[in-house]
Amino acid sequence: MTALMAAKPVAPAIVSHGKGRSCVITRRACFSASHRYWLPELSAAENEARFGPCSLAPGHGHNYELVVAMAGLLDANGMVLNLSDVKHHIREQVTAQLDFRCLNNCWEDFQRTLPTTEYLACCIWRRLQTHLPVVGIRVYEQPRLWADYLGNDLEAFLTISTHFAAAHRLARAELSQTENEAIYGKCARIHGHGHNYHLDVTVRGRIDPRSGMLCDLARLQQVVEEWVTEPFDHTFLNKDVAFFADTVPTAENIALHIADLLRVPITDCGAVLHKVRLQESPNNAAEVFVESPQLDMGSRTLAVLADA
């Protein structure tokens, strides 16, 4: 019996060649909740003027998506963290407390600050940071509105997404048709072609400790509408937008021009334009950083959250 037991094969220990190397991982979770933007120190008319339909009782709801980014060293099992532990902490500290509830009544934080998307991301960070090595939180309120929080006091990033349809032709006036086709291919054809462009505008700012907003969201949306989507939508960019009369409307040039158009109006809204991302087609996009990205953990975490 002793000899047989000694001969029994033993499972080898798992060895990871990445042991000791750092890695960022993400975990996604969902919850449904309602909220209302209402400050009791303001009158009903003032609340409606400031928050629009979001001030109306009894509130409104969203299907939220949460992305948690965590960083650490790989262990001998090839993991930063055990995913069962990650799921447990996110469920216990966040989703079980918020799912199918009114955010205004859930956490003490929301008694003094409104549960905006950006402040919600901040509060989720606070609840998870003692349980997980969190480096970034992204909260999607809806597919066209999300916030990122990286642990920098009350600073956060807010992104709004919109779209417009436009046609363009890629060609340089000083070149022949043959030369243009050699550079731009089919995009140089005389009568142009169209795209359904998707535009993401990301701003950075400090969350107001009372309103929970880093800027006036309605005003931000209006600025993008006034300066970009309305003047660009259903146009032939080369002919209908003056800037492109002598600038080739590549995705890169369009994104750069949009950033130039939005920088000052967004500053007037109380935020800083961080970046513009223009998706021209499923296979082609251009991203312009107005604030130069630095190779720090914050910039890398934003990239990870965007890809999660």
Coordinates of C-alpha atoms in Angstrom, one line a residue:
M1 CA 0.0 0.0 0.0
T2 CA 2.8 2.4 0.9
A3 CA 4.6 1.7 -2.4
L4 CA 1.4 2.3 -4.4
M5 CA 0.7 5.6 -2.7
A6 CA 4.3 6.7 -3.3
A7 CA 3.8 5.9 -7.0
K8 CA 0.6 8.0 -7.4
P9 CA 1.3 11.0 -9.7
V10 CA 1.3 14.4 -8.1
A11 CA -0.1 17.4 -9.9
P12 CA 2.7 19.8 -10.7
A13 CA 2.6 23.3 -9.3
I14 CA 1.4 25.9 -11.7
V15 CA 4.3 28.0 -12.9
S16 CA 3.8 31.3 -14.7
H17 CA 6.6 32.9 -16.7
G18 CA 5.0 36.2 -15.9
K19 CA 5.3 35.9 -12.1
G20 CA 6.3 39.2 -10.5
R21 CA 5.3 41.2 -13.6
S22 CA 2.7 43.9 -13.3
C23 CA -0.6 43.8 -15.1
V24 CA -3.9 45.7 -15.2
I25 CA -7.1 43.7 -15.3
T26 CA -10.7 44.7 -15.6
R27 CA -14.0 43.4 -14.4
R28 CA -17.4 44.4 -15.7
A29 CA -20.7 44.5 -13.7
C30 CA -24.2 45.8 -14.2
F31 CA -27.0 47.2 -12.1
S32 CA -30.2 49.1 -12.6
A33 CA -31.0 52.1 -10.5
S34 CA -32.9 55.4 -10.5
H35 CA -31.9 58.9 -9.5
R36 CA -33.2 62.5 -9.3
Y37 CA -31.3 65.7 -9.6
W38 CA -32.9 68.0 -7.0
L39 CA -31.4 70.5 -4.6
P40 CA -33.8 71.4 -1.8
E41 CA -32.2 74.9 -1.4
L42 CA -33.4 75.7 -4.9
S43 CA -37.0 76.4 -5.9
A44 CA -38.8 74.1 -8.3
A45 CA -38.3 76.5 -11.1
E46 CA -34.6 76.9 -10.3
N47 CA -34.1 73.1 -10.2
E48 CA -35.9 72.7 -13.5
A49 CA -33.8 75.4 -15.1
R50 CA -30.6 73.8 -13.8
F51 CA -31.3 70.1 -14.3
G52 CA -34.1 70.0 -16.9
P53 CA -36.3 66.8 -17.0
C54 CA -33.8 65.2 -14.6
S55 CA -35.3 67.3 -11.8
L56 CA -38.8 65.8 -12.2
A57 CA -40.3 63.6 -9.5
P58 CA -40.1 60.7 -8.8
G59 CA -36.9 60.5 -10.9
H60 CA -35.8 58.3 -13.7
G61 CA -33.7 55.1 -14.2
H62 CA -30.8 53.7 -16.0
N63 CA -29.2 50.3 -16.8
Y64 CA -25.7 51.1 -15.5
E65 CA -22.5 49.3 -16.6
L66 CA -19.5 49.4 -14.3
V67 CA -15.9 48.6 -15.3
V68 CA -13.4 48.2 -12.5
A69 CA -9.7 48.4 -13.4
M70 CA -7.2 46.8 -10.9
A71 CA -3.4 46.6 -11.0
G72 CA -0.9 44.2 -9.4
L73 CA 1.8 41.7 -9.8
L74 CA 1.1 38.3 -11.3
D75 CA 1.3 35.4 -8.8
A76 CA 2.5 31.9 -9.4
N77 CA -0.9 31.0 -10.8
G78 CA -0.6 33.7 -13.5
M79 CA -3.2 35.9 -11.8
V80 CA -3.3 39.4 -10.4
L81 CA -6.3 38.5 -8.3
N82 CA -8.7 35.6 -7.9
L83 CA -11.7 36.6 -9.9
S84 CA -14.1 35.0 -7.4
D85 CA -12.8 37.4 -4.8
V86 CA -13.2 40.3 -7.3
K87 CA -16.8 39.4 -8.1
H88 CA -17.6 39.0 -4.4
H89 CA -16.3 42.5 -3.4
I90 CA -17.9 44.3 -6.4
R91 CA -21.2 42.6 -5.6
E92 CA -21.0 43.1 -1.8
Q93 CA -19.7 46.7 -1.9
V94 CA -21.6 48.0 -4.9
T95 CA -24.1 46.2 -7.0
A96 CA -26.0 44.5 -4.2
Q97 CA -26.4 47.9 -2.5
L98 CA -27.5 49.8 -5.6
D99 CA -29.4 47.4 -7.9
F100 CA -33.1 48.2 -8.3
R101 CA -32.8 51.1 -5.8
C102 CA -33.0 54.9 -5.9
L103 CA -29.4 56.2 -5.7
N104 CA -30.4 59.3 -3.8
N105 CA -31.4 57.1 -0.9
C106 CA -28.7 54.5 -1.0
W107 CA -25.5 56.0 0.3
E108 CA -24.8 58.8 2.7
D109 CA -22.6 60.4 0.1
F110 CA -25.7 61.2 -2.0
Q111 CA -27.4 63.1 0.9
R112 CA -24.9 65.9 0.3
T113 CA -23.9 65.5 -3.3
L114 CA -26.2 64.5 -6.2
P115 CA -25.7 61.0 -7.7
T116 CA -24.4 62.1 -11.1
T117 CA -22.5 59.6 -13.3
E118 CA -19.1 61.1 -12.4
Y119 CA -19.8 61.3 -8.6
L120 CA -21.1 57.7 -8.7
A121 CA -17.8 56.6 -10.2
C122 CA -16.0 58.4 -7.4
C123 CA -18.1 56.9 -4.6
I124 CA -17.7 53.4 -6.1
W125 CA -13.9 53.8 -6.0
R126 CA -14.1 54.8 -2.3
R127 CA -16.0 51.6 -1.5
L128 CA -13.8 49.3 -3.4
Q129 CA -10.3 50.7 -2.7
T130 CA -10.0 49.0 0.7
H131 CA -10.9 45.6 -0.8
L132 CA -9.3 45.7 -4.3
P133 CA -6.2 47.4 -5.8
V134 CA -8.4 49.7 -7.9
V135 CA -6.7 52.1 -10.4
G136 CA -9.7 53.2 -12.4
I137 CA -13.5 53.2 -12.4
R138 CA -15.7 53.7 -15.5
V139 CA -19.5 54.0 -15.1
Y140 CA -21.7 54.0 -18.2
E141 CA -25.0 55.7 -17.4
Q142 CA -26.1 54.9 -21.0
P143 CA -24.1 54.1 -24.2
R144 CA -23.7 57.8 -25.0
L145 CA -22.7 59.0 -21.6
W146 CA -20.0 57.7 -19.3
A147 CA -17.5 58.9 -16.6
D148 CA -14.0 57.8 -15.6
Y149 CA -12.5 58.2 -12.1
L150 CA -8.9 57.6 -11.3
G151 CA -8.7 58.4 -7.6
N152 CA -7.6 62.0 -8.0
D153 CA -9.6 63.7 -5.2
L154 CA -12.7 65.0 -6.9
E155 CA -11.3 65.1 -10.5
A156 CA -13.0 63.0 -13.1
F157 CA -13.5 62.6 -16.8
L158 CA -16.9 62.8 -18.5
T159 CA -17.5 61.6 -22.1
I160 CA -20.5 62.3 -24.3
S161 CA -21.1 60.4 -27.5
T162 CA -23.0 61.7 -30.6
H163 CA -23.0 61.2 -34.3
F164 CA -23.5 62.9 -37.7
A165 CA -23.6 61.9 -41.3
A166 CA -21.5 63.6 -43.9
A167 CA -19.8 63.1 -47.2
H168 CA -16.3 64.0 -48.2
R169 CA -13.7 63.6 -50.9
L170 CA -10.0 63.1 -50.2
A171 CA -8.0 65.0 -52.8
R172 CA -5.4 67.8 -52.9
A173 CA -6.2 70.5 -55.3
E174 CA -2.6 70.9 -56.6
L175 CA -2.5 67.2 -57.7
S176 CA -4.0 65.5 -60.7
Q177 CA -6.7 62.9 -60.3
T178 CA -4.2 60.2 -61.0
E179 CA -1.9 61.5 -58.3
N180 CA -4.7 61.8 -55.8
E181 CA -5.9 58.3 -56.5
A182 CA -2.4 57.0 -55.9
I183 CA -2.5 58.6 -52.5
Y184 CA -6.1 58.2 -51.4
G185 CA -7.4 55.4 -53.6
K186 CA -11.2 55.2 -54.0
C187 CA -11.6 58.1 -51.5
A188 CA -10.3 60.4 -54.3
R189 CA -13.2 59.7 -56.6
I190 CA -14.7 62.9 -58.0
H191 CA -18.2 62.7 -56.4
G192 CA -17.0 61.7 -53.0
H193 CA -18.6 59.2 -50.5
G194 CA -20.3 59.3 -47.1
H195 CA -19.9 58.1 -43.6
N196 CA -22.0 57.8 -40.4
Y197 CA -19.5 59.4 -38.1
H198 CA -19.5 58.6 -34.3
L199 CA -18.0 61.3 -32.1
D200 CA -16.8 61.0 -28.5
V201 CA -15.9 64.1 -26.6
T202 CA -14.1 63.7 -23.3
V203 CA -13.8 66.5 -20.8
R204 CA -11.9 66.7 -17.5
G205 CA -12.9 68.7 -14.4
R206 CA -13.4 68.8 -10.7
I207 CA -16.7 67.4 -9.4
D208 CA -18.8 70.1 -7.6
P209 CA -19.3 68.9 -4.0
R210 CA -23.0 69.9 -4.1
S211 CA -24.3 69.3 -7.6
G212 CA -22.0 66.3 -8.3
M213 CA -21.3 67.6 -11.7
L214 CA -17.9 68.5 -13.2
C215 CA -19.6 70.8 -15.7
D216 CA -23.2 71.6 -16.8
L217 CA -24.0 68.5 -18.8
A218 CA -26.9 70.1 -20.7
R219 CA -24.6 73.0 -21.7
L220 CA -21.8 70.6 -22.8
Q221 CA -24.2 68.7 -25.0
Q222 CA -25.5 72.0 -26.5
V223 CA -22.0 73.1 -27.2
V224 CA -21.2 70.0 -29.2
E225 CA -24.5 70.2 -31.0
E226 CA -24.0 73.9 -31.9
W227 CA -20.3 73.7 -33.0
V228 CA -20.1 70.3 -34.6
T229 CA -23.1 68.0 -35.2
E230 CA -25.5 70.7 -36.5
P231 CA -23.1 72.4 -38.9
F232 CA -21.5 69.1 -40.0
D233 CA -24.6 66.9 -40.3
H234 CA -25.8 66.0 -43.8
T235 CA -23.1 68.1 -45.5
F236 CA -20.5 67.6 -48.2
L237 CA -17.6 68.6 -45.9
N238 CA -15.3 69.8 -48.8
K239 CA -18.0 72.3 -49.9
D240 CA -20.2 73.1 -46.9
V241 CA -17.7 73.5 -44.2
A242 CA -15.3 76.4 -44.9
F243 CA -12.3 74.9 -43.2
F244 CA -12.2 72.0 -45.6
A245 CA -12.2 74.1 -48.7
D246 CA -8.4 73.9 -48.6
T247 CA -7.8 71.2 -46.0
V248 CA -8.3 67.5 -47.0
P249 CA -11.1 66.2 -44.7
T250 CA -9.4 63.0 -43.6
A251 CA -10.6 61.5 -40.3
E252 CA -7.5 63.0 -38.6
N253 CA -8.1 66.5 -40.0
I254 CA -11.8 66.4 -39.0
A255 CA -11.0 65.3 -35.5
L256 CA -8.3 68.0 -35.2
H257 CA -10.7 70.7 -36.4
I258 CA -13.4 69.5 -34.0
A259 CA -11.0 69.8 -31.2
D260 CA -10.1 73.3 -32.2
L261 CA -13.7 74.3 -32.4
L262 CA -14.6 72.9 -29.0
R263 CA -11.7 73.9 -26.9
V264 CA -12.8 77.4 -25.9
P265 CA -16.6 76.7 -25.7
I266 CA -15.9 73.8 -23.4
T267 CA -13.7 75.9 -21.2
D268 CA -16.5 78.3 -20.9
C269 CA -18.7 75.4 -19.6
G270 CA -16.2 75.0 -16.7
A271 CA -14.4 71.9 -18.0
V272 CA -11.2 71.2 -19.9
L273 CA -11.4 69.4 -23.3
H274 CA -9.3 66.2 -22.8
K275 CA -9.7 64.4 -26.1
V276 CA -11.8 63.9 -29.2
R277 CA -12.3 60.5 -30.8
L278 CA -13.9 60.3 -34.3
Q279 CA -15.0 56.9 -35.6
E280 CA -15.3 57.2 -39.4
S281 CA -16.1 53.5 -40.0
P282 CA -15.9 50.3 -38.1
N283 CA -12.3 49.9 -39.3
N284 CA -11.1 53.5 -39.1
A285 CA -10.9 56.0 -36.3
A286 CA -8.9 59.1 -35.2
E287 CA -8.2 60.2 -31.7
V288 CA -6.8 63.6 -30.8
F289 CA -5.6 64.4 -27.3
V290 CA -6.0 68.1 -26.5
E291 CA -4.2 67.5 -23.2
S292 CA -1.0 65.7 -24.1
P293 CA -1.3 62.1 -22.7
Q294 CA 1.6 61.1 -20.4
L295 CA 2.9 57.7 -19.9
D296 CA 1.7 57.4 -16.3
M297 CA -0.7 55.0 -14.7
G298 CA -3.7 57.3 -15.2
S299 CA -3.3 57.5 -18.9
R300 CA -2.7 53.8 -19.2
T301 CA -5.7 53.1 -17.1
L302 CA -8.0 55.3 -19.3
A303 CA -6.8 53.3 -22.3
V304 CA -7.5 50.0 -20.5
L305 CA -11.0 51.2 -19.5
A306 CA -11.7 52.3 -23.0
D307 CA -10.8 48.8 -24.3
A308 CA -12.6 46.8 -21.6

